[in-house]
Amino acid sequence: MRLAFIGYGNVGRALAALIRRKRSEFPFVITGIHTLRHGTAADPKGLPAEPAFGPRAESVEAFLEAARADTAVELTTLNPSTGEPAISHIRAGFARRMHVVTANKGPIAHAYADLRDEAARAGVAFRFESAVMDGAPVFNLWRHTMPGAKVLGFTGVLNSTSKVVIETMERGGSFEDGLAKAREMGITEADGAFDVEGWDSAAKTAALANVLMDARTTPQQVSTRGISRLTPERMAEFRAEGKTVRLISRAKRTGSSLTLRVRAEVLDRGDLLACTPGTSNLILFHTDLMGTFGTVSIDPGVDETAYGVFSDLAGLLS
Ligand SMILES: NC(=O)c1ccc[n+]([C@@H]2O[C@H](COP(=O)([O-])OP(=O)(O)OC[C@H]3O[C@@H](n4cnc5c(N)ncnc54)[C@H](OP(=O)(O)O)[C@@H]3O)[C@@H](O)[C@H]2O)c1
């Protein structure tokens, strides 16, 4: 299977390394890489491990023509407000009858139902496992292992930056110390406010609701309040009471209405939702046939995100 990468940053490079490592088992060949500032490389016969980048192709369409791939792998920077230009990149792939795999939650949070339908009309696959909870199975879990079951709601601890800030304040540091630490760990989005004000969680909530509950919503429609009003003093009080705080995403369907919200919630320290330190994530699905069950991902990093994309690609081979 020939792959055209749109975006070649942390995830793109980790994925290329994983594909090289697994090349005796999985027949993936990278025939093109398109970036914003580093130019474009394309060779339908396959690119070397350290490709030479020429001038940037004049459009994503021109790039996809040059790469002659079967599958576009969309790994560009998240645009939380609109999901663009990733949505257009994905459509350019569908227009060429290419499968598309992405790790970008923007398109899933803003335009999932349209993209799903467009992929079906084009007769191609659209996969996005790494868009939420890095590579841990969330979407593919539902795709492959839950026939007949319906998601009635979910509860998730999905933002790492807010947890690092909370844990820093619990140890006596300031809010800004926590944000600086999260930046140092490379886990914040370009604008840290996006994480602590809850918009990262809102985007993930919208993406999950769109895919698992056919919500046809956007992050702007998720009722969102972040952790920016928490102080080290307040955290010390909670700690003395055996409590902590987590930024929680919740979805709940009641009759025909769907409630989506992100809130900083005060929890007992022993609460399951409080037991995910640092960058670890957790989601619980509330279902009609399988009760409540969940997925936990302990300290995921960029290699796990790359694996999620790899798992989507491997799924297209079968
Ligand atoms: N990092 C993670 O652990 C993680 C986890 C889950 C999901 N994701 C998602 O995965 C995606 C990639 O993340 P990342 O960490 O690899 O980002 P990154 O390191 O910032 O890389 C982004 C890449 O996209 C390219 N790019 C940006 N705009 C473009 C455009 N208009 N046309 C073509 N290329 C463009 C950039 O080009 P230049 O190299 O020229 O700047 C760069 O190569 C994001 O959507 C992110 O939200 C990441």
PDB file of C-alpha atoms in Angstrom, residues 61 64 84-96 100 111 114-115 118:
ATOM      1  CA  GLU A  61      -3.994  18.165  -4.996  1.00  0.00           C
ATOM      2  CA  LEU A  64      -1.349  13.782  -4.241  1.00  0.00           C
ATOM      3  CA  GLU A  84      -9.155  23.359   8.394  1.00  0.00           C
ATOM      4  CA  PRO A  85      -7.065  22.925   6.296  1.00  0.00           C
ATOM      5  CA  ALA A  86      -7.108  19.261   7.354  1.00  0.00           C
ATOM      6  CA  ILE A  87     -10.768  18.876   6.266  1.00  0.00           C
ATOM      7  CA  SER A  88      -9.848  20.063   2.753  1.00  0.00           C
ATOM      8  CA  HIS A  89      -6.819  17.743   2.687  1.00  0.00           C
ATOM      9  CA  ILE A  90      -9.077  14.807   3.532  1.00  0.00           C
ATOM     10  CA  ARG A  91     -11.563  15.814   0.821  1.00  0.00           C
ATOM     11  CA  ALA A  92      -8.717  16.065  -1.704  1.00  0.00           C
ATOM     12  CA  GLY A  93      -7.886  12.435  -0.870  1.00  0.00           C
ATOM     13  CA  PHE A  94     -11.503  11.275  -1.248  1.00  0.00           C
ATOM     14  CA  ALA A  95     -11.774  13.141  -4.582  1.00  0.00           C
ATOM     15  CA  ARG A  96      -8.910  10.952  -5.862  1.00  0.00           C
ATOM     16  CA  VAL A 100      -7.608   8.605   4.313  1.00  0.00           C
ATOM     17  CA  ALA A 111     -17.160  17.674  10.116  1.00  0.00           C
ATOM     18  CA  ASP A 114     -20.082  14.810   6.173  1.00  0.00           C
ATOM     19  CA  LEU A 115     -16.632  13.239   5.812  1.00  0.00           C
ATOM     20  CA  GLU A 118     -18.264  11.466   1.439  1.00  0.00           C
TER      21      GLU A 118
END
